[in-house]
Amino acid sequence: SGVIRYHLVAEEWDIYMPDNSQATWKFYKGLLMTRLDDKFHVDLHVQADTAFLHEQRLWELRGRVKVRNVEGTVFLTEQLWWDLNKHEMWNHTDMTIISPERTLRGTEFRSNEQMTRYSVANSVGDFPVSDTDEATPETPTNGTPPDSASAEPVFSPMAPAPDKRQFVKTK
């Protein structure tokens, strides 16, 4: 189309073309790629220790793979696949996703090409949670305190408020 969409930086860029087939681009010494939107703003940063572009349609990124989307979320993994025809990315290895709100780790990652809508299976994460009035357990109507072995503690209105930031692990 003549429109600049990608900026590639590599120390070495090999092109392998077997008999009568599509070329495979090989970046054995690493790759730094930025993708540009229609207004030439960077919307994706991709970095990998090793990369391959198979038949001009399927990226295979290996090594320390780091992707940062337009929202600033960082994705870290050891292997990532990117299908340019289907406009999706995926992997079957460990993935760490770091955003300002949370850190998420898991496997079986799948995402859209912009890395803004994604799913992670077998996930574990840390993120802050705020206490709300609705989440505070109530004292029973008969005036007796709840059984301490079976209920969460009740906070007295006169007691100092608990820390509003709690970190919850999900699995």
mmCIF file of C-alpha atoms in Angstrom:
data_model
loop_
_atom_site.group_PDB
_atom_site.id
_atom_site.type_symbol
_atom_site.label_atom_id
_atom_site.label_comp_id
_atom_site.label_asym_id
_atom_site.label_seq_id
_atom_site.Cartn_x
_atom_site.Cartn_y
_atom_site.Cartn_z
ATOM 1 C CA SER A 1 0.000 0.000 0.000
ATOM 2 C CA GLY A 2 2.998 2.281 0.407
ATOM 3 C CA VAL A 3 1.909 3.256 3.944
ATOM 4 C CA ILE A 4 4.538 2.759 6.630
ATOM 5 C CA ARG A 5 3.110 0.379 9.252
ATOM 6 C CA TYR A 6 6.178 -1.179 10.892
ATOM 7 C CA HIS A 7 9.647 -0.066 11.908
ATOM 8 C CA LEU A 8 12.074 -2.984 12.344
ATOM 9 C CA VAL A 9 15.495 -2.810 13.973
ATOM 10 C CA ALA A 10 17.729 -5.891 13.884
ATOM 11 C CA GLU A 11 21.438 -6.553 14.037
ATOM 12 C CA GLU A 12 21.086 -9.344 11.488
ATOM 13 C CA TRP A 13 18.191 -10.073 9.120
ATOM 14 C CA ASP A 14 18.380 -13.288 7.076
ATOM 15 C CA ILE A 15 15.928 -14.194 4.342
ATOM 16 C CA TYR A 16 15.583 -17.887 3.543
ATOM 17 C CA MET A 17 13.673 -18.865 0.407
ATOM 18 C CA PRO A 18 13.519 -22.586 -0.430
ATOM 19 C CA ASP A 19 12.576 -23.739 -3.930
ATOM 20 C CA ASN A 20 9.326 -22.130 -5.135
ATOM 21 C CA SER A 21 8.002 -21.259 -1.683
ATOM 22 C CA GLN A 22 7.430 -18.179 0.440
ATOM 23 C CA ALA A 23 10.397 -16.578 2.152
ATOM 24 C CA THR A 24 11.091 -16.918 5.860
ATOM 25 C CA TRP A 25 12.675 -13.947 7.575
ATOM 26 C CA LYS A 26 15.034 -14.857 10.417
ATOM 27 C CA PHE A 27 16.244 -12.544 13.149
ATOM 28 C CA TYR A 28 18.703 -14.676 15.138
ATOM 29 C CA LYS A 29 20.246 -11.746 17.006
ATOM 30 C CA GLY A 30 17.012 -10.175 18.157
ATOM 31 C CA LEU A 31 14.319 -7.868 16.891
ATOM 32 C CA LEU A 32 12.835 -4.561 17.984
ATOM 33 C CA MET A 33 9.646 -3.672 16.140
ATOM 34 C CA THR A 34 7.199 -0.797 16.466
ATOM 35 C CA ARG A 35 3.845 -0.799 14.732
ATOM 36 C CA LEU A 36 2.264 2.470 13.595
ATOM 37 C CA ASP A 37 -1.408 3.347 13.248
ATOM 38 C CA ASP A 38 -2.912 5.329 10.356
ATOM 39 C CA LYS A 39 -1.747 8.622 11.901
ATOM 40 C CA PHE A 40 1.804 7.297 12.432
ATOM 41 C CA HIS A 41 1.435 6.984 16.212
ATOM 42 C CA VAL A 42 3.101 3.965 17.806
ATOM 43 C CA ASP A 43 0.417 1.504 18.906
ATOM 44 C CA LEU A 44 2.579 -1.551 19.685
ATOM 45 C CA HIS A 45 6.184 -2.248 20.721
ATOM 46 C CA VAL A 46 7.558 -5.759 20.238
ATOM 47 C CA GLN A 47 10.960 -7.001 21.380
ATOM 48 C CA ALA A 48 12.366 -10.545 21.194
ATOM 49 C CA ASP A 49 15.723 -12.293 21.424
ATOM 50 C CA THR A 50 14.959 -14.305 18.263
ATOM 51 C CA ALA A 51 12.177 -13.923 15.696
ATOM 52 C CA PHE A 52 10.934 -15.588 12.527
ATOM 53 C CA LEU A 53 8.378 -14.391 9.998
ATOM 54 C CA HIS A 54 7.004 -17.447 8.173
ATOM 55 C CA GLU A 55 5.486 -16.931 4.702
ATOM 56 C CA GLN A 56 4.824 -13.216 5.358
ATOM 57 C CA ARG A 57 1.922 -14.101 7.654
ATOM 58 C CA LEU A 58 3.031 -15.765 10.918
ATOM 59 C CA TRP A 59 5.480 -14.269 13.425
ATOM 60 C CA GLU A 60 7.213 -16.610 15.846
ATOM 61 C CA LEU A 61 8.868 -14.660 18.659
ATOM 62 C CA ARG A 62 11.257 -16.458 21.016
ATOM 63 C CA GLY A 63 13.477 -15.736 23.977
ATOM 64 C CA ARG A 64 12.746 -12.775 26.193
ATOM 65 C CA VAL A 65 9.632 -11.542 24.419
ATOM 66 C CA LYS A 66 8.271 -8.197 25.578
ATOM 67 C CA VAL A 67 5.230 -6.488 24.081
ATOM 68 C CA ARG A 68 3.826 -3.116 25.189
ATOM 69 C CA ASN A 69 0.437 -1.997 23.912
ATOM 70 C CA VAL A 70 -0.928 1.530 23.457
ATOM 71 C CA GLU A 71 -2.430 1.433 26.987
ATOM 72 C CA GLY A 72 1.003 0.819 28.519
ATOM 73 C CA THR A 73 0.334 -2.788 29.520
ATOM 74 C CA VAL A 74 3.456 -4.963 29.249
ATOM 75 C CA PHE A 75 3.334 -8.635 28.251
ATOM 76 C CA LEU A 76 6.328 -10.845 29.075
ATOM 77 C CA THR A 77 6.820 -14.416 27.866
ATOM 78 C CA GLU A 78 9.347 -16.807 26.331
ATOM 79 C CA GLN A 79 7.384 -17.492 23.132
ATOM 80 C CA LEU A 80 4.613 -15.707 21.260
ATOM 81 C CA TRP A 81 2.842 -16.399 17.962
ATOM 82 C CA TRP A 82 1.272 -13.599 15.896
ATOM 83 C CA ASP A 83 -0.931 -14.433 12.910
ATOM 84 C CA LEU A 84 -1.102 -11.387 10.614
ATOM 85 C CA ASN A 85 -3.999 -12.835 8.593
ATOM 86 C CA LYS A 86 -6.218 -13.704 11.576
ATOM 87 C CA HIS A 87 -5.079 -10.607 13.510
ATOM 88 C CA GLU A 88 -4.467 -12.515 16.739
ATOM 89 C CA MET A 89 -1.626 -13.446 19.094
ATOM 90 C CA TRP A 90 -1.280 -16.496 21.338
ATOM 91 C CA ASN A 91 1.042 -18.755 23.265
ATOM 92 C CA HIS A 92 0.944 -21.924 25.334
ATOM 93 C CA THR A 93 3.724 -21.010 27.765
ATOM 94 C CA ASP A 94 3.939 -18.854 30.883
ATOM 95 C CA MET A 95 2.838 -15.260 30.385
ATOM 96 C CA THR A 96 3.119 -12.280 32.736
ATOM 97 C CA ILE A 97 0.946 -9.235 32.122
ATOM 98 C CA ILE A 98 1.816 -6.038 33.996
ATOM 99 C CA SER A 99 -0.552 -3.074 34.000
ATOM 100 C CA PRO A 100 -0.826 -0.122 36.391
ATOM 101 C CA GLU A 101 -3.752 -1.841 38.148
ATOM 102 C CA ARG A 102 -2.544 -5.445 38.421
ATOM 103 C CA THR A 103 -0.066 -8.167 37.629
ATOM 104 C CA LEU A 104 -1.417 -11.346 36.053
ATOM 105 C CA ARG A 105 0.394 -14.596 35.345
ATOM 106 C CA GLY A 106 -0.871 -17.664 33.514
ATOM 107 C CA THR A 107 -0.699 -19.892 30.473
ATOM 108 C CA GLU A 108 -2.741 -20.438 27.310
ATOM 109 C CA PHE A 109 -2.725 -16.773 26.311
ATOM 110 C CA ARG A 110 -4.865 -15.494 23.408
ATOM 111 C CA SER A 111 -5.307 -11.877 22.307
ATOM 112 C CA ASN A 112 -6.376 -9.578 19.539
ATOM 113 C CA GLU A 113 -3.617 -7.986 17.472
ATOM 114 C CA GLN A 114 -3.662 -4.759 19.511
ATOM 115 C CA MET A 115 -3.138 -6.746 22.771
ATOM 116 C CA THR A 116 -6.107 -4.910 24.312
ATOM 117 C CA ARG A 117 -8.592 -7.829 24.572
ATOM 118 C CA TYR A 118 -7.005 -11.002 25.880
ATOM 119 C CA SER A 119 -7.635 -14.135 27.904
ATOM 120 C CA VAL A 120 -5.264 -16.126 30.088
ATOM 121 C CA ALA A 121 -5.960 -19.626 31.405
ATOM 122 C CA ASN A 122 -4.561 -20.981 34.684
ATOM 123 C CA SER A 123 -4.175 -17.401 35.883
ATOM 124 C CA VAL A 124 -2.857 -16.050 39.163
ATOM 125 C CA GLY A 125 -2.659 -12.347 39.881
ATOM 126 C CA ASP A 126 -2.154 -9.521 42.354
ATOM 127 C CA PHE A 127 -4.329 -6.435 42.316
ATOM 128 C CA PRO A 128 -5.644 -3.906 44.870
ATOM 129 C CA VAL A 129 -9.216 -4.240 46.114
ATOM 130 C CA SER A 130 -11.147 -1.564 48.010
ATOM 131 C CA ASP A 131 -13.439 -2.382 50.939
ATOM 132 C CA THR A 132 -17.001 -1.176 50.538
ATOM 133 C CA ASP A 133 -19.889 -0.880 52.977
ATOM 134 C CA GLU A 134 -21.793 -3.601 51.119
ATOM 135 C CA ALA A 135 -18.969 -6.074 51.687
ATOM 136 C CA THR A 136 -18.893 -5.600 55.508
ATOM 137 C CA PRO A 137 -20.656 -8.456 57.317
ATOM 138 C CA GLU A 138 -23.497 -7.428 59.588
ATOM 139 C CA THR A 139 -24.002 -8.331 63.252
ATOM 140 C CA PRO A 140 -26.848 -10.833 63.751
ATOM 141 C CA THR A 141 -30.174 -9.314 64.854
ATOM 142 C CA ASN A 142 -30.179 -11.250 68.124
ATOM 143 C CA GLY A 143 -27.221 -9.174 69.386
ATOM 144 C CA THR A 144 -24.771 -12.057 69.688
ATOM 145 C CA PRO A 145 -21.491 -11.798 67.849
ATOM 146 C CA PRO A 146 -21.015 -14.219 64.958
ATOM 147 C CA ASP A 147 -19.090 -17.439 65.449
ATOM 148 C CA SER A 148 -15.443 -16.472 65.022
ATOM 149 C CA ALA A 149 -14.574 -19.786 63.413
ATOM 150 C CA SER A 150 -17.117 -19.479 60.622
ATOM 151 C CA ALA A 151 -17.465 -15.764 59.883
ATOM 152 C CA GLU A 152 -15.219 -12.908 58.873
ATOM 153 C CA PRO A 153 -14.430 -10.332 61.591
ATOM 154 C CA VAL A 154 -16.871 -7.487 62.120
ATOM 155 C CA PHE A 155 -15.226 -4.062 62.272
ATOM 156 C CA SER A 156 -16.562 -1.690 64.896
ATOM 157 C CA PRO A 157 -17.431 1.821 63.686
ATOM 158 C CA MET A 158 -15.305 3.206 66.545
ATOM 159 C CA ALA A 159 -12.229 1.141 65.677
ATOM 160 C CA PRO A 160 -9.671 2.524 63.248
ATOM 161 C CA ALA A 161 -10.627 1.748 59.671
ATOM 162 C CA PRO A 162 -8.734 -1.143 58.106
ATOM 163 C CA ASP A 163 -6.304 -0.429 55.295
ATOM 164 C CA LYS A 164 -8.362 0.174 52.146
ATOM 165 C CA ARG A 165 -5.768 -1.485 49.906
ATOM 166 C CA GLN A 166 -5.702 -5.228 50.063
ATOM 167 C CA PHE A 167 -3.993 -7.491 47.610
ATOM 168 C CA VAL A 168 -5.934 -10.534 46.517
ATOM 169 C CA LYS A 169 -4.495 -13.569 44.761
ATOM 170 C CA THR A 170 -6.851 -15.184 42.270
ATOM 171 C CA LYS A 171 -6.491 -18.635 40.895
#
